GROMACS .gro file of C-alpha atoms in nm:
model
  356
    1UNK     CA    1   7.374  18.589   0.692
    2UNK     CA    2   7.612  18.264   0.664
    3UNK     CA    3   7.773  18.224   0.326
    4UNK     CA    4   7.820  17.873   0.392
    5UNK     CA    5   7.662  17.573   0.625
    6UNK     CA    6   7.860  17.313   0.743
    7UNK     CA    7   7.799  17.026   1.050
    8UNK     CA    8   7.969  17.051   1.341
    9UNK     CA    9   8.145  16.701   1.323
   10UNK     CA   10   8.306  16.753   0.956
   11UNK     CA   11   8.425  17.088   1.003
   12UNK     CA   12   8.585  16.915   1.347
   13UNK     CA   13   8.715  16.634   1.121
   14UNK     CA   14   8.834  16.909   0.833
   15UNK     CA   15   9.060  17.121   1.097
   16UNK     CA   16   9.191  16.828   1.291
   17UNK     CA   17   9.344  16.699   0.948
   18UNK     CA   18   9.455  17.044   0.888
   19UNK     CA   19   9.627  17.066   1.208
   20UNK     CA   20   9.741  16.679   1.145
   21UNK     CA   21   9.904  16.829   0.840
   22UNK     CA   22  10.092  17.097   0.988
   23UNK     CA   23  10.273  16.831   1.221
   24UNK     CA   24  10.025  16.762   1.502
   25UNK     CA   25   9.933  16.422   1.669
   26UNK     CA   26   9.601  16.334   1.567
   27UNK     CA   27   9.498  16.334   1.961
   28UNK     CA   28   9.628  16.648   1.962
   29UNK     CA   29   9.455  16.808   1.664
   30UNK     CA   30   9.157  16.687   1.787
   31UNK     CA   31   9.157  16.881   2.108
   32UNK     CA   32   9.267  17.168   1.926
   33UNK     CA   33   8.940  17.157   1.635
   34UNK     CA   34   8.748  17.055   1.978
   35UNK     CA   35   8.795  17.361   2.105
   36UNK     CA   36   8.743  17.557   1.781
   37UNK     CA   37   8.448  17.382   1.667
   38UNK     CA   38   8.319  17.425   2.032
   39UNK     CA   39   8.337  17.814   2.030
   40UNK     CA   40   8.191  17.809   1.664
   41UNK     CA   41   7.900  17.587   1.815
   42UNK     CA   42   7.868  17.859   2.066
   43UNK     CA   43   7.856  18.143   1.811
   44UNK     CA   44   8.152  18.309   1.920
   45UNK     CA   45   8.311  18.319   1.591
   46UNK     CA   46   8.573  18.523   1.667
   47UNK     CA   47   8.732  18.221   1.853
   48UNK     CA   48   8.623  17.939   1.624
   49UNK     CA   49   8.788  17.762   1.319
   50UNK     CA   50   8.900  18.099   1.184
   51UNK     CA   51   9.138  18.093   1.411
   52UNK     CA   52   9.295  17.778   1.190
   53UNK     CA   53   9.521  17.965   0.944
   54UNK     CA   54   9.768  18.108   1.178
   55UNK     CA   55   9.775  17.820   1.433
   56UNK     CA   56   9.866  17.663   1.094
   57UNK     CA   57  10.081  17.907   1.021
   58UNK     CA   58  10.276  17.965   1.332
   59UNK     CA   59  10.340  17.552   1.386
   60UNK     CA   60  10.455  17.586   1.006
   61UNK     CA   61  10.712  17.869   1.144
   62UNK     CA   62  10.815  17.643   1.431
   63UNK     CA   63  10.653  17.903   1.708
   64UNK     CA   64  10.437  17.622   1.890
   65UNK     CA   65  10.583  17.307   1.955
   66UNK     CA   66  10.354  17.017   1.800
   67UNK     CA   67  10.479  16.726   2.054
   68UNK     CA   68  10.560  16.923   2.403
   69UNK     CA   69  10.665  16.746   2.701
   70UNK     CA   70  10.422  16.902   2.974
   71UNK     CA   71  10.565  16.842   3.326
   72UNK     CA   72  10.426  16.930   3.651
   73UNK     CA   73  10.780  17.155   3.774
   74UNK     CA   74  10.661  17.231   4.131
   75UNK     CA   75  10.370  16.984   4.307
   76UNK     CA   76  10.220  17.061   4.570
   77UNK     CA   77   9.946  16.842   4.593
   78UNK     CA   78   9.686  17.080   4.526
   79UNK     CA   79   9.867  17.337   4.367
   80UNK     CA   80  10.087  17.257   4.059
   81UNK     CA   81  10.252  17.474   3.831
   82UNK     CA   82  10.242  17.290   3.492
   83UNK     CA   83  10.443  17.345   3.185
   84UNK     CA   84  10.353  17.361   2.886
   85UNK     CA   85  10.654  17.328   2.626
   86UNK     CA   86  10.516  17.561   2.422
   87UNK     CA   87  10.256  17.344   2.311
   88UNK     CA   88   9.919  17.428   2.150
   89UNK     CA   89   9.665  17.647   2.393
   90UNK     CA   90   9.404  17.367   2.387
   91UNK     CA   91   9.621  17.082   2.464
   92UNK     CA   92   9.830  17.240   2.740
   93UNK     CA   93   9.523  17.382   2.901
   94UNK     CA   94   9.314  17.061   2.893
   95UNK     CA   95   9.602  16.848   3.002
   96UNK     CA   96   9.612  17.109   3.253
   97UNK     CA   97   9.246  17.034   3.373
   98UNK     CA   98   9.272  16.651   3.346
   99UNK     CA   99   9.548  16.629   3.572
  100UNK     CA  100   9.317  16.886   3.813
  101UNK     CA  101   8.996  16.696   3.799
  102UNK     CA  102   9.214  16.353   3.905
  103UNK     CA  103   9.395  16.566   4.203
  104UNK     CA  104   9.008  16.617   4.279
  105UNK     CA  105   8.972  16.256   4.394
  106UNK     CA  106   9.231  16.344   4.719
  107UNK     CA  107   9.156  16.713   4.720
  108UNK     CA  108   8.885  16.910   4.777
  109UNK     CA  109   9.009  17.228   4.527
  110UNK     CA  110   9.320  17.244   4.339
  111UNK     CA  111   9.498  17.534   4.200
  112UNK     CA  112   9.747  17.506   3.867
  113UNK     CA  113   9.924  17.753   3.693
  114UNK     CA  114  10.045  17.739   3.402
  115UNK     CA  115  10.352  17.860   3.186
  116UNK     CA  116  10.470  17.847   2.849
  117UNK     CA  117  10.144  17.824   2.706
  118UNK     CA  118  10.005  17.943   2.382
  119UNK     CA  119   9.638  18.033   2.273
  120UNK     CA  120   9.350  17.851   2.343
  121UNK     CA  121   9.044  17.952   2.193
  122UNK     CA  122   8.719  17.978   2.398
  123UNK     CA  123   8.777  17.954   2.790
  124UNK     CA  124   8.402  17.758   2.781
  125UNK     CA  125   8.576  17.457   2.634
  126UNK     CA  126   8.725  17.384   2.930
  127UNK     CA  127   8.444  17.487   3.164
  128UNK     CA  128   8.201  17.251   2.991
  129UNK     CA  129   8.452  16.955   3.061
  130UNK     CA  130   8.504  17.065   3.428
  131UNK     CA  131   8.077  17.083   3.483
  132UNK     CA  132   8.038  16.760   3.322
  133UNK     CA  133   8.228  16.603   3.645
  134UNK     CA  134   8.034  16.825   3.894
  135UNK     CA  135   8.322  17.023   3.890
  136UNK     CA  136   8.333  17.433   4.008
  137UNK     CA  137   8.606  17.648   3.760
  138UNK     CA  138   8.745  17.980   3.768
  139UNK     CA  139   9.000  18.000   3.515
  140UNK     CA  140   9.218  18.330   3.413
  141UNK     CA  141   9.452  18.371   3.070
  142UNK     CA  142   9.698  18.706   3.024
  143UNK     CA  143   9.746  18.744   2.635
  144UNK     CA  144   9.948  18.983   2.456
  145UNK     CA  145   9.941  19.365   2.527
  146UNK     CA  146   9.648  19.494   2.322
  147UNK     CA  147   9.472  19.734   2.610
  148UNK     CA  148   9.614  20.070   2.791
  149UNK     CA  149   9.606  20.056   3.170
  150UNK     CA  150   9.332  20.272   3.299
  151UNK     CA  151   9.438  20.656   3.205
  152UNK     CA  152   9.744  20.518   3.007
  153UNK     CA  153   9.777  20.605   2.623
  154UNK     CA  154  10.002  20.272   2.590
  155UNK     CA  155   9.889  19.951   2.560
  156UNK     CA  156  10.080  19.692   2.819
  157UNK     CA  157   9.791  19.433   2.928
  158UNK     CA  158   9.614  19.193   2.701
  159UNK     CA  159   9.211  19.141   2.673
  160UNK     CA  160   9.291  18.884   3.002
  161UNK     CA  161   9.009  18.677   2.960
  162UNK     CA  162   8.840  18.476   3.247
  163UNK     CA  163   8.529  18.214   3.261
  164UNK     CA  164   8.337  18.101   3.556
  165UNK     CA  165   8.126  17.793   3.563
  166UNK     CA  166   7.903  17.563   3.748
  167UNK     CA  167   7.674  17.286   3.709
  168UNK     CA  168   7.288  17.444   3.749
  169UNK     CA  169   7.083  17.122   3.795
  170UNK     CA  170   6.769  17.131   3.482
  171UNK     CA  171   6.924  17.435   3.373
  172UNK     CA  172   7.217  17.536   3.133
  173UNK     CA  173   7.555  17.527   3.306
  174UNK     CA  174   7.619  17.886   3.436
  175UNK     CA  175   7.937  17.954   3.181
  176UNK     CA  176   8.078  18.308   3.208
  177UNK     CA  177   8.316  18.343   2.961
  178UNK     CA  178   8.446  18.707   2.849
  179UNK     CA  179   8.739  18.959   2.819
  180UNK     CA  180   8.825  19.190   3.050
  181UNK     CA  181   8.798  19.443   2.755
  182UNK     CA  182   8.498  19.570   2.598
  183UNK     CA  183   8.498  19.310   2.351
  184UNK     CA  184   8.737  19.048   2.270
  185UNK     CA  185   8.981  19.181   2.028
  186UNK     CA  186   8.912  18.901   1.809
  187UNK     CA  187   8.568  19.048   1.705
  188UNK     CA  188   8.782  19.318   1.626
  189UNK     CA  189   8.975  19.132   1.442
  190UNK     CA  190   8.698  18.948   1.250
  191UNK     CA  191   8.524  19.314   1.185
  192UNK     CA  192   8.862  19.446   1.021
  193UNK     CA  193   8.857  19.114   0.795
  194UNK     CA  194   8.478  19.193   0.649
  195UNK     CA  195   8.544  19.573   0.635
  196UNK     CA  196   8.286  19.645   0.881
  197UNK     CA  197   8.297  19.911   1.158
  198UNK     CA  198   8.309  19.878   1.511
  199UNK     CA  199   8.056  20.015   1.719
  200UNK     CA  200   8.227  20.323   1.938
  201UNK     CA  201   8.380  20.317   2.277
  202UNK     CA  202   8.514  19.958   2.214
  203UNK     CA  203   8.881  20.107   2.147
  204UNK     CA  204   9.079  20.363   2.038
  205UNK     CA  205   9.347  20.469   1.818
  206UNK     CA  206   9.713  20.470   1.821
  207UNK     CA  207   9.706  20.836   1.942
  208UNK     CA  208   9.443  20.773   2.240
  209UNK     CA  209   9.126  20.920   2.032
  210UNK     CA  210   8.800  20.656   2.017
  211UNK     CA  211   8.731  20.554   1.686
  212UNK     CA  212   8.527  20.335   1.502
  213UNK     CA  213   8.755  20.181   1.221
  214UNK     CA  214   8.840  19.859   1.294
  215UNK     CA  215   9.196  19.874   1.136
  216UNK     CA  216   9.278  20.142   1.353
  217UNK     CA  217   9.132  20.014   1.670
  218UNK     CA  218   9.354  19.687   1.582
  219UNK     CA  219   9.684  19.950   1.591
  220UNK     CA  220   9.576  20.157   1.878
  221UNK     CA  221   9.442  19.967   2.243
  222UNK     CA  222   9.112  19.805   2.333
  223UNK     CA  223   8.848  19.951   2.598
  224UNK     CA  224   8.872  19.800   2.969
  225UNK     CA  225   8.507  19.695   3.035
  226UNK     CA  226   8.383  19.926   3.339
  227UNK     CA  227   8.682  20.158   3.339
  228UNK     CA  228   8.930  20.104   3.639
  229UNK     CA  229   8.706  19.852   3.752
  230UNK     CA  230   8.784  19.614   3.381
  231UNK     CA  231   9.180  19.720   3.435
  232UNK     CA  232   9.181  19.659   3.784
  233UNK     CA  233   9.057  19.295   3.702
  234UNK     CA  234   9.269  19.262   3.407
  235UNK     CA  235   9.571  19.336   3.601
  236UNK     CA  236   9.476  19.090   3.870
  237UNK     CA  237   9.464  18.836   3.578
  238UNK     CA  238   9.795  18.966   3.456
  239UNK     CA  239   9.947  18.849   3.810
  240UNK     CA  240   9.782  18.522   3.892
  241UNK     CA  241   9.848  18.387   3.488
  242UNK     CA  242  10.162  18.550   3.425
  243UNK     CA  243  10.331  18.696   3.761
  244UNK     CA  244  10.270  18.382   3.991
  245UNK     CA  245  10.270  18.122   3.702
  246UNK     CA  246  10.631  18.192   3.552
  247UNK     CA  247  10.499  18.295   3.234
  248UNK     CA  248  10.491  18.619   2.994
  249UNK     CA  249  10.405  18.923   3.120
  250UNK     CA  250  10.285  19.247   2.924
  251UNK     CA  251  10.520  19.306   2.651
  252UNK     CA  252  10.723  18.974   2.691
  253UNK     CA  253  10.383  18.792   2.556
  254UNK     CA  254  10.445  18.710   2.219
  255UNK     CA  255  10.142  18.808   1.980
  256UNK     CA  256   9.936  18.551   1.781
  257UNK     CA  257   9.899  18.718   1.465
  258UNK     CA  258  10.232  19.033   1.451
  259UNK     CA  259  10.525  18.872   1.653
  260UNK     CA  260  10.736  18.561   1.463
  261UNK     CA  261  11.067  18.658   1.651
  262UNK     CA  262  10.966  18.407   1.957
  263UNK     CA  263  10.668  18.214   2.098
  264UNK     CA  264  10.416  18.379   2.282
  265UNK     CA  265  10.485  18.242   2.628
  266UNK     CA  266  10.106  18.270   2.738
  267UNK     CA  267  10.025  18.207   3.140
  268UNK     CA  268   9.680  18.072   3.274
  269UNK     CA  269   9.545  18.017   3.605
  270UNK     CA  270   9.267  17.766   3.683
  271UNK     CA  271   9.115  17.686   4.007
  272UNK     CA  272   8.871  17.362   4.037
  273UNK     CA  273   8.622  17.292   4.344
  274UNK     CA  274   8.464  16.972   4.389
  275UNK     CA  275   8.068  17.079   4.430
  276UNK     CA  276   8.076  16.754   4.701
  277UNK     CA  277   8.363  16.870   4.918
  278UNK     CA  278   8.088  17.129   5.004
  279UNK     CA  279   7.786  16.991   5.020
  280UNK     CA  280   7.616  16.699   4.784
  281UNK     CA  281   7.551  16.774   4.353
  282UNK     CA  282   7.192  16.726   4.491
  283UNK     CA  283   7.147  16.985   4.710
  284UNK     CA  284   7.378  17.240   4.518
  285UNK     CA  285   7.158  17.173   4.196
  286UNK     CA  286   6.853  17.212   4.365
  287UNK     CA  287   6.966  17.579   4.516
  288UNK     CA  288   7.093  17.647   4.188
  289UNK     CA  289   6.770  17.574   4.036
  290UNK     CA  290   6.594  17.829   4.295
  291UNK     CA  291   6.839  18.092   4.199
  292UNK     CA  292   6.830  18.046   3.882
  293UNK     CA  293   6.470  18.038   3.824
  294UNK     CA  294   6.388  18.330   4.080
  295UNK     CA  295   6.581  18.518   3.859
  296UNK     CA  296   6.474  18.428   3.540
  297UNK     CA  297   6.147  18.502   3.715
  298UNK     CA  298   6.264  18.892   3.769
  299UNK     CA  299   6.049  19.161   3.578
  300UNK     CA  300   6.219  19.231   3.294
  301UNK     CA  301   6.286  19.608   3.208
  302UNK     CA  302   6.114  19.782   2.959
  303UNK     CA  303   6.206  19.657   2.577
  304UNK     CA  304   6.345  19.262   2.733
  305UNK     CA  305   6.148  18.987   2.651
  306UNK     CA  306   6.384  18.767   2.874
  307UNK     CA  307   6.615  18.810   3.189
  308UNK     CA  308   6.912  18.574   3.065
  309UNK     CA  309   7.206  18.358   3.269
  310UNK     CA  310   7.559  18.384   3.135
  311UNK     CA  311   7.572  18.083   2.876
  312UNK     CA  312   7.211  18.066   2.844
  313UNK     CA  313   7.222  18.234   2.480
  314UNK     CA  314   7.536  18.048   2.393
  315UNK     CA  315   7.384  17.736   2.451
  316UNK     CA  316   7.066  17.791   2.314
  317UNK     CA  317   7.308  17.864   1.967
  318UNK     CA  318   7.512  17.607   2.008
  319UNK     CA  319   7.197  17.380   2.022
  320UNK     CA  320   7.071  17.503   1.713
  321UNK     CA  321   7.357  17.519   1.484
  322UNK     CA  322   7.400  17.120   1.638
  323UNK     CA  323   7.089  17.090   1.405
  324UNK     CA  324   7.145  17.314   1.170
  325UNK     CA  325   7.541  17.365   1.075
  326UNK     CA  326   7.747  17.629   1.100
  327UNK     CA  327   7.778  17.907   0.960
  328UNK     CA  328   8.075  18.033   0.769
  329UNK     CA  329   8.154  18.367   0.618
  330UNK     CA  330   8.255  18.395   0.308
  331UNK     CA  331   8.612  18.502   0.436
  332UNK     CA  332   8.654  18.236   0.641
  333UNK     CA  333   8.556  18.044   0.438
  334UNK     CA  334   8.792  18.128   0.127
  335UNK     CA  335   9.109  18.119   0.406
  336UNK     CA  336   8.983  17.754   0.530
  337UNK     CA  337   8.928  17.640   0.136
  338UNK     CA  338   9.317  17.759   0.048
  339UNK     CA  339   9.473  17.620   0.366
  340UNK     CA  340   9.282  17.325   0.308
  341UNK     CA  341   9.371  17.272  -0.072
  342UNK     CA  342   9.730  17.385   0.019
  343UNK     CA  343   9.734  17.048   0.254
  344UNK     CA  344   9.499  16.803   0.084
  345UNK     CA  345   9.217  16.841   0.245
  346UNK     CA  346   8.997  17.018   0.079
  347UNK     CA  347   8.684  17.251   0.257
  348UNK     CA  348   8.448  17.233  -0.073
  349UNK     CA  349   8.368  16.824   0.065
  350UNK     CA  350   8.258  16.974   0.353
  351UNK     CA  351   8.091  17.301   0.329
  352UNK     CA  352   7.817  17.382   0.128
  353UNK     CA  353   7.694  17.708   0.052
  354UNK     CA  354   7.414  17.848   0.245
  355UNK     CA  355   7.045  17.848   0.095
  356UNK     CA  356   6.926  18.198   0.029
   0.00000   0.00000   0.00000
């Protein structure tokens, strides 16, 4: 149960003068609670304004640049390998997909990689911009090493993350948005904070045993999802975001929370298909519809009420906290409240606590 409520466009308004305060451009900070707020909207917590405190913290430290110069370093026409200056996750990555969705107007699909990136929340951010144009994504982050290669005791690939999306004509956006671990080591993270257990086979200790503590998880190596089959996608992610695009790689990836010695140096890989350069946003909606509801109109197995599409639950939260607020843990909460007092801008004008 939520501690505390607050609306979507406050708590937006709250961390982009946060983010103001530690040295961003308001445009900037703006993408960057955008993306926050968005995953919060979404219910994936783990990637939401929590996150706040050490984006604060590491622009404080001078790890993230707070006015890059992005440059496109090698054009191809539709393939560009962008730069990102070490700028915030969220602005490199959606300056990233605005240049792609304008290449779309002379291309058909256009390929960017990009280097020197940091962070950037919730890959559905960007996927929800991309759909909104009629727009096909695929697009792949590395992050820093947090997950042993298949059979390895040693941890040397990150939770690589990847989302998929498409427009779906009446229907929710097909968004796939996940790690390439068991869980997103941020819910780890979050469970750690609250003193809560993890449920077992999401990681395992420093020594290779599974465990269900989440401070030890944190030391020891997330779970590939599947087995080989989550490591052999994670690696592939590992190549096309940090091989191909110039960034980080494994242990060169500087980590969010543990490594101030150097910026993290994060890679991504997006890939952008104009639905018309294939056939017309009519007819693909209307097959998408068909798929869609043929199977949503699958028997569900015993103990489902519902056979669901990837996004379909996330936007079904995201609709209702719209309405009703979000929710804030008491932790998160307390972190937001001190940053904010610490900067001016205090969280008590903008969250109140939750009825019981």
């Amino acid at each position: 149960m939520a501690d505390f409520i607050c609306s979507a466009d406050r708590l937006k308004e709250f961390s982009a003068k946060v983010l103001c305060a530690h040295g961003l451009p308001l445009c900037d900070a703006e993408t960057v609670a955008g993306g926050l707020v968005h995953a919060n909207l979404r219910g994936v917590d783990s990637h939401g304004v929590a996150r706040i405190p050490i984006y604060a913290e590491r622009l404080r430290c001078g790890l993230v640049n707070s006015a890059p110069d992005i440059r496109v370093i090698k054009d191809s026409g539709a393939a560009l390998v962008v730069d990102g200056d070490n700028g915030m996750g969220a602005v490199v990555t959606m300056h990233a997909l605005e240049l792609g969705l304008q290449r779309l107007e002379r291309h058909g699909s256009v390929s960017i990689a990009i280097r020197n990136s940091n962070h950037y929340s919730a890959g559905s951010y960007y996927a929800a911009r991309a759909v909104e144009q009629n727009v096909a994504m695929w697009l792949y982050s590395n992050a820093p090493p947090t997950m042993a290669p298949w059979g390895g005791a040693k941890r040397y690939l990150g939770t690589n993350p990847y989302t998929f999306a498409v427009p779906a004509g009446k229907y929710d956006p097909i968004i796939l948005d996940m790690a390439t671990s068991v869980v997103a080591r941020g819910k780890i993270i979050l469970a750690a904070e609250r003193g809560q257990r993890i449920p077992a086979g999401w990681a395992v200790t420093l020594d290779g045993e599974p465990t269900t503590d989440a401070k030890a998880a944190l030391a020891g190596s997330v779970l590939p999802f599947g087995g080989p089959k989550g490591y052999g996608i994670a690696l592939m992610i590992e190549i096309v975001s940090g091989i191909l695009s110039g960034a980080g790689f494994g242990p060169r990836i500087g980590d969010l929370y543990e490594d101030f010695s150097k910026p993290q140096n994060v890679g991504a890989f997006m890939q952008l298909s104009s639905i018309d350069a294939f056939m017309t946003i009519e007819e693909f909606n209307q097959r998408m519809e068909m798929l869609v509801g043929e199977i949503k109109a699958c028997q569900p197995a015993s103990g489902v009420d519902e056979i669901l599409m990837p996004g379909e639950l996330e936007a079904r939260i995201a609709r209702k906290r719209q309405r009703e607020g979000i929710p804030l843990a008491q932790h998160t909460y307390e972190a937001l409240q001190r940053l904010g007092e610490s900067c001016g801008v205090p969280l008590a004008d903008v969250a109140q606590p939750a009825q019981a």
